[in-house]
Amino acid sequence: MIALYVLGRWFFAWQQARREGDSHPVRAAFAEEDDPDAVNASPTGGFRSYRQFFGFVASTVVVTLVVTLADGRVRFLLLWFLVPLLVVALSYVDFRQTREARSKAR
């Protein structure tokens, strides 16, 4: 799942670089890194925003509900569909949060 998260972040960075007309969008996607000065203590713990925190909590609740309420093949199919979807959604929320922080810093 970590690999899927990283691939999602790279994809969103690549897509943004293409949209902005970067001559090397792949290079821009791989060069995207979080600013180490932007990481501050926050009331949400290690999360930089309430969106990230609530996205993580909601994802946990959804997976827990599927595990407890579904059985057999239905559980298997739902988890194979929902977990990657939730991981990519969280990577998108993180990508947007980073992009907004960079635009405010400029």
mmCIF file of N, CA and C in Angstrom:
data_model
loop_
_atom_site.group_PDB
_atom_site.id
_atom_site.type_symbol
_atom_site.label_atom_id
_atom_site.label_comp_id
_atom_site.label_asym_id
_atom_site.label_seq_id
_atom_site.Cartn_x
_atom_site.Cartn_y
_atom_site.Cartn_z
ATOM 1 N N MET A 1 0.808 -1.185 0.000
ATOM 2 C CA MET A 1 0.000 0.000 0.000
ATOM 3 C C MET A 1 0.862 1.264 0.000
ATOM 4 N N ILE A 2 2.047 1.165 0.578
ATOM 5 C CA ILE A 2 2.936 2.333 0.558
ATOM 6 C C ILE A 2 3.343 2.650 -0.877
ATOM 7 N N ALA A 3 3.604 1.606 -1.657
ATOM 8 C CA ALA A 3 3.981 1.819 -3.057
ATOM 9 C C ALA A 3 2.837 2.483 -3.829
ATOM 10 N N LEU A 4 1.616 2.079 -3.555
ATOM 11 C CA LEU A 4 0.463 2.694 -4.221
ATOM 12 C C LEU A 4 0.324 4.161 -3.825
ATOM 13 N N TYR A 5 0.570 4.464 -2.560
ATOM 14 C CA TYR A 5 0.519 5.842 -2.086
ATOM 15 C C TYR A 5 1.568 6.695 -2.818
ATOM 16 N N VAL A 6 2.788 6.182 -2.897
ATOM 17 C CA VAL A 6 3.872 6.914 -3.564
ATOM 18 C C VAL A 6 3.564 7.082 -5.049
ATOM 19 N N LEU A 7 3.077 6.034 -5.686
ATOM 20 C CA LEU A 7 2.715 6.145 -7.104
ATOM 21 C C LEU A 7 1.599 7.164 -7.307
ATOM 22 N N GLY A 8 0.651 7.198 -6.392
ATOM 23 C CA GLY A 8 -0.417 8.202 -6.483
ATOM 24 C C GLY A 8 0.127 9.607 -6.378
ATOM 25 N N ARG A 9 1.022 9.833 -5.428
ATOM 26 C CA ARG A 9 1.626 11.172 -5.278
ATOM 27 C C ARG A 9 2.404 11.559 -6.533
ATOM 28 N N TRP A 10 3.181 10.621 -7.067
ATOM 29 C CA TRP A 10 3.938 10.904 -8.287
ATOM 30 C C TRP A 10 2.998 11.206 -9.457
ATOM 31 N N PHE A 11 1.921 10.444 -9.561
ATOM 32 C CA PHE A 11 0.976 10.674 -10.650
ATOM 33 C C PHE A 11 0.353 12.066 -10.547
ATOM 34 N N PHE A 12 -0.081 12.451 -9.356
ATOM 35 C CA PHE A 12 -0.690 13.769 -9.194
ATOM 36 C C PHE A 12 0.322 14.887 -9.443
ATOM 37 N N ALA A 13 1.579 14.694 -9.030
ATOM 38 C CA ALA A 13 2.618 15.692 -9.296
ATOM 39 C C ALA A 13 2.910 15.777 -10.797
ATOM 40 N N TRP A 14 2.958 14.632 -11.469
ATOM 41 C CA TRP A 14 3.188 14.594 -12.911
ATOM 42 C C TRP A 14 2.059 15.297 -13.650
ATOM 43 N N GLN A 15 0.821 15.011 -13.235
ATOM 44 C CA GLN A 15 -0.334 15.628 -13.865
ATOM 45 C C GLN A 15 -0.322 17.146 -13.676
ATOM 46 N N GLN A 16 0.039 17.598 -12.495
ATOM 47 C CA GLN A 16 0.126 19.038 -12.221
ATOM 48 C C GLN A 16 1.218 19.689 -13.057
ATOM 49 N N ALA A 17 2.366 19.032 -13.168
ATOM 50 C CA ALA A 17 3.463 19.572 -13.972
ATOM 51 C C ALA A 17 3.059 19.670 -15.440
ATOM 52 N N ARG A 18 2.351 18.672 -15.945
ATOM 53 C CA ARG A 18 1.877 18.722 -17.334
ATOM 54 C C ARG A 18 0.885 19.858 -17.524
ATOM 55 N N ARG A 19 -0.004 20.031 -16.558
ATOM 56 C CA ARG A 19 -1.007 21.095 -16.640
ATOM 57 C C ARG A 19 -0.350 22.463 -16.642
ATOM 58 N N GLU A 20 0.763 22.601 -15.898
ATOM 59 C CA GLU A 20 1.470 23.884 -15.839
ATOM 60 C C GLU A 20 2.418 24.092 -17.004
ATOM 61 N N GLY A 21 2.555 23.104 -17.891
ATOM 62 C CA GLY A 21 3.382 23.237 -19.075
ATOM 63 C C GLY A 21 4.859 22.989 -18.845
ATOM 64 N N ASP A 22 5.213 22.241 -17.824
ATOM 65 C CA ASP A 22 6.610 21.904 -17.549
ATOM 66 C C ASP A 22 7.173 21.082 -18.709
ATOM 67 N N SER A 23 8.396 21.389 -19.132
ATOM 68 C CA SER A 23 8.987 20.675 -20.261
ATOM 69 C C SER A 23 9.374 19.240 -19.894
ATOM 70 N N HIS A 24 9.591 18.951 -18.618
ATOM 71 C CA HIS A 24 9.929 17.606 -18.151
ATOM 72 C C HIS A 24 9.038 17.241 -16.956
ATOM 73 N N PRO A 25 7.779 16.871 -17.229
ATOM 74 C CA PRO A 25 6.867 16.600 -16.112
ATOM 75 C C PRO A 25 7.268 15.398 -15.268
ATOM 76 N N VAL A 26 7.927 14.413 -15.865
ATOM 77 C CA VAL A 26 8.354 13.244 -15.091
ATOM 78 C C VAL A 26 9.436 13.649 -14.094
ATOM 79 N N ARG A 27 10.382 14.442 -14.555
ATOM 80 C CA ARG A 27 11.427 14.942 -13.645
ATOM 81 C C ARG A 27 10.834 15.776 -12.519
ATOM 82 N N ALA A 28 9.862 16.604 -12.860
ATOM 83 C CA ALA A 28 9.219 17.438 -11.848
ATOM 84 C C ALA A 28 8.476 16.583 -10.828
ATOM 85 N N ALA A 29 7.856 15.503 -11.295
ATOM 86 C CA ALA A 29 7.132 14.619 -10.375
ATOM 87 C C ALA A 29 8.079 13.925 -9.414
ATOM 88 N N PHE A 30 9.213 13.476 -9.910
ATOM 89 C CA PHE A 30 10.175 12.799 -9.039
ATOM 90 C C PHE A 30 10.918 13.775 -8.133
ATOM 91 N N ALA A 31 11.014 15.025 -8.539
ATOM 92 C CA ALA A 31 11.733 16.019 -7.741
ATOM 93 C C ALA A 31 10.860 16.629 -6.659
ATOM 94 N N GLU A 32 9.553 16.338 -6.718
ATOM 95 C CA GLU A 32 8.660 16.931 -5.721
ATOM 96 C C GLU A 32 8.965 16.354 -4.344
ATOM 97 N N GLU A 33 9.305 17.245 -3.441
ATOM 98 C CA GLU A 33 9.551 16.836 -2.059
ATOM 99 C C GLU A 33 8.910 17.865 -1.153
ATOM 100 N N ASP A 34 8.514 17.417 0.015
ATOM 101 C CA ASP A 34 7.938 18.346 0.984
ATOM 102 C C ASP A 34 9.027 19.225 1.559
ATOM 103 N N ASP A 35 8.684 20.462 1.811
ATOM 104 C CA ASP A 35 9.612 21.397 2.433
ATOM 105 C C ASP A 35 9.786 21.016 3.898
ATOM 106 N N PRO A 36 11.010 20.725 4.352
ATOM 107 C CA PRO A 36 11.184 20.310 5.742
ATOM 108 C C PRO A 36 10.812 21.397 6.740
ATOM 109 N N ASP A 37 10.848 22.662 6.334
ATOM 110 C CA ASP A 37 10.466 23.747 7.238
ATOM 111 C C ASP A 37 8.958 23.853 7.399
ATOM 112 N N ALA A 38 8.201 23.243 6.474
ATOM 113 C CA ALA A 38 6.745 23.346 6.514
ATOM 114 C C ALA A 38 6.129 22.399 7.539
ATOM 115 N N VAL A 39 6.904 21.452 8.042
ATOM 116 C CA VAL A 39 6.371 20.494 9.001
ATOM 117 C C VAL A 39 6.425 21.113 10.389
ATOM 118 N N ASN A 40 5.267 21.420 10.928
ATOM 119 C CA ASN A 40 5.159 22.028 12.248
ATOM 120 C C ASN A 40 4.257 21.171 13.112
ATOM 121 N N ALA A 41 4.384 21.352 14.407
ATOM 122 C CA ALA A 41 3.472 20.661 15.303
ATOM 123 C C ALA A 41 2.081 21.241 15.116
ATOM 124 N N SER A 42 1.105 20.376 15.133
ATOM 125 C CA SER A 42 -0.266 20.840 14.942
ATOM 126 C C SER A 42 -1.184 20.109 15.905
ATOM 127 N N PRO A 43 -2.365 20.643 16.110
ATOM 128 C CA PRO A 43 -3.296 19.988 17.024
ATOM 129 C C PRO A 43 -3.763 18.621 16.533
ATOM 130 N N THR A 44 -3.531 18.306 15.267
ATOM 131 C CA THR A 44 -3.943 17.014 14.727
ATOM 132 C C THR A 44 -2.809 16.006 14.727
ATOM 133 N N GLY A 45 -1.790 16.233 15.514
ATOM 134 C CA GLY A 45 -0.670 15.286 15.579
ATOM 135 C C GLY A 45 0.268 15.458 14.406
ATOM 136 N N GLY A 46 0.572 14.376 13.710
ATOM 137 C CA GLY A 46 1.482 14.415 12.572
ATOM 138 C C GLY A 46 0.820 14.876 11.290
ATOM 139 N N PHE A 47 -0.474 15.097 11.319
ATOM 140 C CA PHE A 47 -1.193 15.536 10.130
ATOM 141 C C PHE A 47 -1.113 17.049 10.022
ATOM 142 N N ARG A 48 -0.996 17.558 8.798
ATOM 143 C CA ARG A 48 -0.867 18.999 8.600
ATOM 144 C C ARG A 48 -2.201 19.718 8.511
ATOM 145 N N SER A 49 -3.270 18.951 8.360
ATOM 146 C CA SER A 49 -4.585 19.600 8.270
ATOM 147 C C SER A 49 -5.655 18.668 8.810
ATOM 148 N N TYR A 50 -6.798 19.248 9.051
ATOM 149 C CA TYR A 50 -7.930 18.443 9.499
ATOM 150 C C TYR A 50 -8.432 17.543 8.377
ATOM 151 N N ARG A 51 -8.261 17.959 7.129
ATOM 152 C CA ARG A 51 -8.653 17.104 6.005
ATOM 153 C C ARG A 51 -7.865 15.804 6.020
ATOM 154 N N GLN A 52 -6.555 15.906 6.225
ATOM 155 C CA GLN A 52 -5.743 14.699 6.281
ATOM 156 C C GLN A 52 -6.160 13.822 7.459
ATOM 157 N N PHE A 53 -6.356 14.435 8.610
ATOM 158 C CA PHE A 53 -6.723 13.689 9.803
ATOM 159 C C PHE A 53 -8.062 12.983 9.617
ATOM 160 N N PHE A 54 -9.075 13.727 9.173
ATOM 161 C CA PHE A 54 -10.397 13.133 9.001
ATOM 162 C C PHE A 54 -10.428 12.144 7.841
ATOM 163 N N GLY A 55 -9.614 12.350 6.818
ATOM 164 C CA GLY A 55 -9.503 11.363 5.746
ATOM 165 C C GLY A 55 -8.950 10.053 6.253
ATOM 166 N N PHE A 56 -7.954 10.125 7.101
ATOM 167 C CA PHE A 56 -7.370 8.925 7.692
ATOM 168 C C PHE A 56 -8.375 8.230 8.601
ATOM 169 N N VAL A 57 -9.063 9.008 9.434
ATOM 170 C CA VAL A 57 -10.046 8.429 10.359
ATOM 171 C C VAL A 57 -11.214 7.809 9.584
ATOM 172 N N ALA A 58 -11.725 8.505 8.588
ATOM 173 C CA ALA A 58 -12.835 7.982 7.793
ATOM 174 C C ALA A 58 -12.433 6.709 7.053
ATOM 175 N N SER A 59 -11.211 6.673 6.526
ATOM 176 C CA SER A 59 -10.723 5.473 5.849
ATOM 177 C C SER A 59 -10.651 4.303 6.821
ATOM 178 N N THR A 60 -10.180 4.565 8.020
ATOM 179 C CA THR A 60 -10.105 3.518 9.033
ATOM 180 C C THR A 60 -11.491 3.006 9.398
ATOM 181 N N VAL A 61 -12.436 3.906 9.530
ATOM 182 C CA VAL A 61 -13.808 3.512 9.865
ATOM 183 C C VAL A 61 -14.415 2.674 8.741
ATOM 184 N N VAL A 62 -14.211 3.073 7.497
ATOM 185 C CA VAL A 62 -14.760 2.328 6.361
ATOM 186 C C VAL A 62 -14.188 0.915 6.315
ATOM 187 N N VAL A 63 -12.877 0.792 6.447
ATOM 188 C CA VAL A 63 -12.247 -0.534 6.407
ATOM 189 C C VAL A 63 -12.726 -1.384 7.584
ATOM 190 N N THR A 64 -12.839 -0.783 8.761
ATOM 191 C CA THR A 64 -13.314 -1.522 9.927
ATOM 192 C C THR A 64 -14.756 -1.995 9.737
ATOM 193 N N LEU A 65 -15.602 -1.142 9.179
ATOM 194 C CA LEU A 65 -16.981 -1.551 8.913
ATOM 195 C C LEU A 65 -17.054 -2.696 7.915
ATOM 196 N N VAL A 66 -16.259 -2.625 6.876
ATOM 197 C CA VAL A 66 -16.256 -3.697 5.883
ATOM 198 C C VAL A 66 -15.797 -5.000 6.515
ATOM 199 N N VAL A 67 -14.750 -4.934 7.317
ATOM 200 C CA VAL A 67 -14.224 -6.150 7.950
ATOM 201 C C VAL A 67 -15.238 -6.748 8.919
ATOM 202 N N THR A 68 -15.931 -5.912 9.662
ATOM 203 C CA THR A 68 -16.859 -6.446 10.664
ATOM 204 C C THR A 68 -18.217 -6.834 10.090
ATOM 205 N N LEU A 69 -18.687 -6.143 9.054
ATOM 206 C CA LEU A 69 -20.035 -6.386 8.559
ATOM 207 C C LEU A 69 -20.105 -7.330 7.362
ATOM 208 N N ALA A 70 -19.028 -7.473 6.626
ATOM 209 C CA ALA A 70 -19.051 -8.322 5.440
ATOM 210 C C ALA A 70 -18.377 -9.660 5.742
ATOM 211 N N ASP A 71 -18.704 -10.638 4.920
ATOM 212 C CA ASP A 71 -18.126 -11.971 5.107
ATOM 213 C C ASP A 71 -17.742 -12.577 3.761
ATOM 214 N N GLY A 72 -16.768 -13.432 3.786
ATOM 215 C CA GLY A 72 -16.401 -14.234 2.626
ATOM 216 C C GLY A 72 -15.944 -13.420 1.436
ATOM 217 N N ARG A 73 -16.527 -13.763 0.286
ATOM 218 C CA ARG A 73 -16.125 -13.135 -0.977
ATOM 219 C C ARG A 73 -16.452 -11.652 -1.015
ATOM 220 N N VAL A 74 -17.569 -11.283 -0.403
ATOM 221 C CA VAL A 74 -17.965 -9.870 -0.395
ATOM 222 C C VAL A 74 -16.911 -9.044 0.337
ATOM 223 N N ARG A 75 -16.454 -9.520 1.487
ATOM 224 C CA ARG A 75 -15.406 -8.817 2.236
ATOM 225 C C ARG A 75 -14.141 -8.711 1.397
ATOM 226 N N PHE A 76 -13.748 -9.824 0.795
ATOM 227 C CA PHE A 76 -12.542 -9.863 -0.031
ATOM 228 C C PHE A 76 -12.626 -8.849 -1.170
ATOM 229 N N LEU A 77 -13.725 -8.860 -1.895
ATOM 230 C CA LEU A 77 -13.879 -7.946 -3.035
ATOM 231 C C LEU A 77 -13.947 -6.489 -2.590
ATOM 232 N N LEU A 78 -14.687 -6.217 -1.522
ATOM 233 C CA LEU A 78 -14.774 -4.840 -1.035
ATOM 234 C C LEU A 78 -13.419 -4.321 -0.578
ATOM 235 N N LEU A 79 -12.678 -5.146 0.139
ATOM 236 C CA LEU A 79 -11.364 -4.692 0.601
ATOM 237 C C LEU A 79 -10.400 -4.492 -0.552
ATOM 238 N N TRP A 80 -10.435 -5.376 -1.544
ATOM 239 C CA TRP A 80 -9.554 -5.217 -2.701
ATOM 240 C C TRP A 80 -9.924 -4.005 -3.543
ATOM 241 N N PHE A 81 -11.158 -3.567 -3.456
ATOM 242 C CA PHE A 81 -11.582 -2.379 -4.177
ATOM 243 C C PHE A 81 -11.415 -1.119 -3.336
ATOM 244 N N LEU A 82 -11.880 -1.149 -2.096
ATOM 245 C CA LEU A 82 -11.906 0.051 -1.262
ATOM 246 C C LEU A 82 -10.541 0.487 -0.743
ATOM 247 N N VAL A 83 -9.723 -0.443 -0.304
ATOM 248 C CA VAL A 83 -8.439 -0.055 0.294
ATOM 249 C C VAL A 83 -7.555 0.690 -0.711
ATOM 250 N N PRO A 84 -7.342 0.177 -1.923
ATOM 251 C CA PRO A 84 -6.545 0.973 -2.875
ATOM 252 C C PRO A 84 -7.188 2.312 -3.206
ATOM 253 N N LEU A 85 -8.509 2.346 -3.309
ATOM 254 C CA LEU A 85 -9.205 3.599 -3.578
ATOM 255 C C LEU A 85 -8.972 4.604 -2.454
ATOM 256 N N LEU A 86 -9.050 4.158 -1.217
ATOM 257 C CA LEU A 86 -8.828 5.043 -0.078
ATOM 258 C C LEU A 86 -7.378 5.509 -0.002
ATOM 259 N N VAL A 87 -6.434 4.638 -0.329
ATOM 260 C CA VAL A 87 -5.014 5.016 -0.305
ATOM 261 C C VAL A 87 -4.738 6.094 -1.353
ATOM 262 N N VAL A 88 -5.276 5.924 -2.546
ATOM 263 C CA VAL A 88 -5.076 6.928 -3.598
ATOM 264 C C VAL A 88 -5.766 8.233 -3.215
ATOM 265 N N ALA A 89 -6.937 8.148 -2.603
ATOM 266 C CA ALA A 89 -7.632 9.366 -2.160
ATOM 267 C C ALA A 89 -6.815 10.106 -1.102
ATOM 268 N N LEU A 90 -6.214 9.377 -0.177
ATOM 269 C CA LEU A 90 -5.370 10.021 0.838
ATOM 270 C C LEU A 90 -4.118 10.632 0.211
ATOM 271 N N SER A 91 -3.557 9.977 -0.794
ATOM 272 C CA SER A 91 -2.389 10.562 -1.458
ATOM 273 C C SER A 91 -2.778 11.844 -2.185
ATOM 274 N N TYR A 92 -4.001 11.903 -2.728
ATOM 275 C CA TYR A 92 -4.469 13.121 -3.380
ATOM 276 C C TYR A 92 -4.658 14.248 -2.363
ATOM 277 N N VAL A 93 -5.232 13.927 -1.211
ATOM 278 C CA VAL A 93 -5.408 14.943 -0.163
ATOM 279 C C VAL A 93 -4.043 15.465 0.277
ATOM 280 N N ASP A 94 -3.082 14.585 0.458
ATOM 281 C CA ASP A 94 -1.738 15.013 0.842
ATOM 282 C C ASP A 94 -1.076 15.853 -0.247
ATOM 283 N N PHE A 95 -1.271 15.468 -1.501
ATOM 284 C CA PHE A 95 -0.708 16.226 -2.617
ATOM 285 C C PHE A 95 -1.288 17.636 -2.651
ATOM 286 N N ARG A 96 -2.599 17.747 -2.493
ATOM 287 C CA ARG A 96 -3.229 19.072 -2.499
ATOM 288 C C ARG A 96 -2.774 19.916 -1.326
ATOM 289 N N GLN A 97 -2.627 19.290 -0.165
ATOM 290 C CA GLN A 97 -2.173 20.022 1.019
ATOM 291 C C GLN A 97 -0.769 20.576 0.791
ATOM 292 N N THR A 98 0.108 19.775 0.229
ATOM 293 C CA THR A 98 1.471 20.213 -0.057
ATOM 294 C C THR A 98 1.480 21.327 -1.092
ATOM 295 N N ARG A 99 0.652 21.182 -2.120
ATOM 296 C CA ARG A 99 0.581 22.204 -3.171
ATOM 297 C C ARG A 99 0.078 23.527 -2.607
ATOM 298 N N GLU A 100 -0.922 23.482 -1.751
ATOM 299 C CA GLU A 100 -1.439 24.713 -1.149
ATOM 300 C C GLU A 100 -0.410 25.358 -0.237
ATOM 301 N N ALA A 101 0.335 24.555 0.508
ATOM 302 C CA ALA A 101 1.371 25.098 1.393
ATOM 303 C C ALA A 101 2.469 25.773 0.582
ATOM 304 N N ARG A 102 2.826 25.179 -0.551
ATOM 305 C CA ARG A 102 3.855 25.793 -1.408
ATOM 306 C C ARG A 102 3.370 27.095 -2.016
ATOM 307 N N SER A 103 2.112 27.130 -2.439
ATOM 308 C CA SER A 103 1.611 28.358 -3.048
ATOM 309 C C SER A 103 1.505 29.489 -2.031
ATOM 310 N N LYS A 104 1.218 29.167 -0.778
ATOM 311 C CA LYS A 104 1.177 30.186 0.258
ATOM 312 C C LYS A 104 2.576 30.670 0.618
ATOM 313 N N ALA A 105 3.574 29.808 0.495
ATOM 314 C CA ALA A 105 4.943 30.170 0.852
ATOM 315 C C ALA A 105 5.559 31.099 -0.201
ATOM 316 N N ARG A 106 5.041 31.070 -1.401
ATOM 317 C CA ARG A 106 5.615 31.898 -2.486
ATOM 318 C C ARG A 106 5.209 33.307 -2.376
#
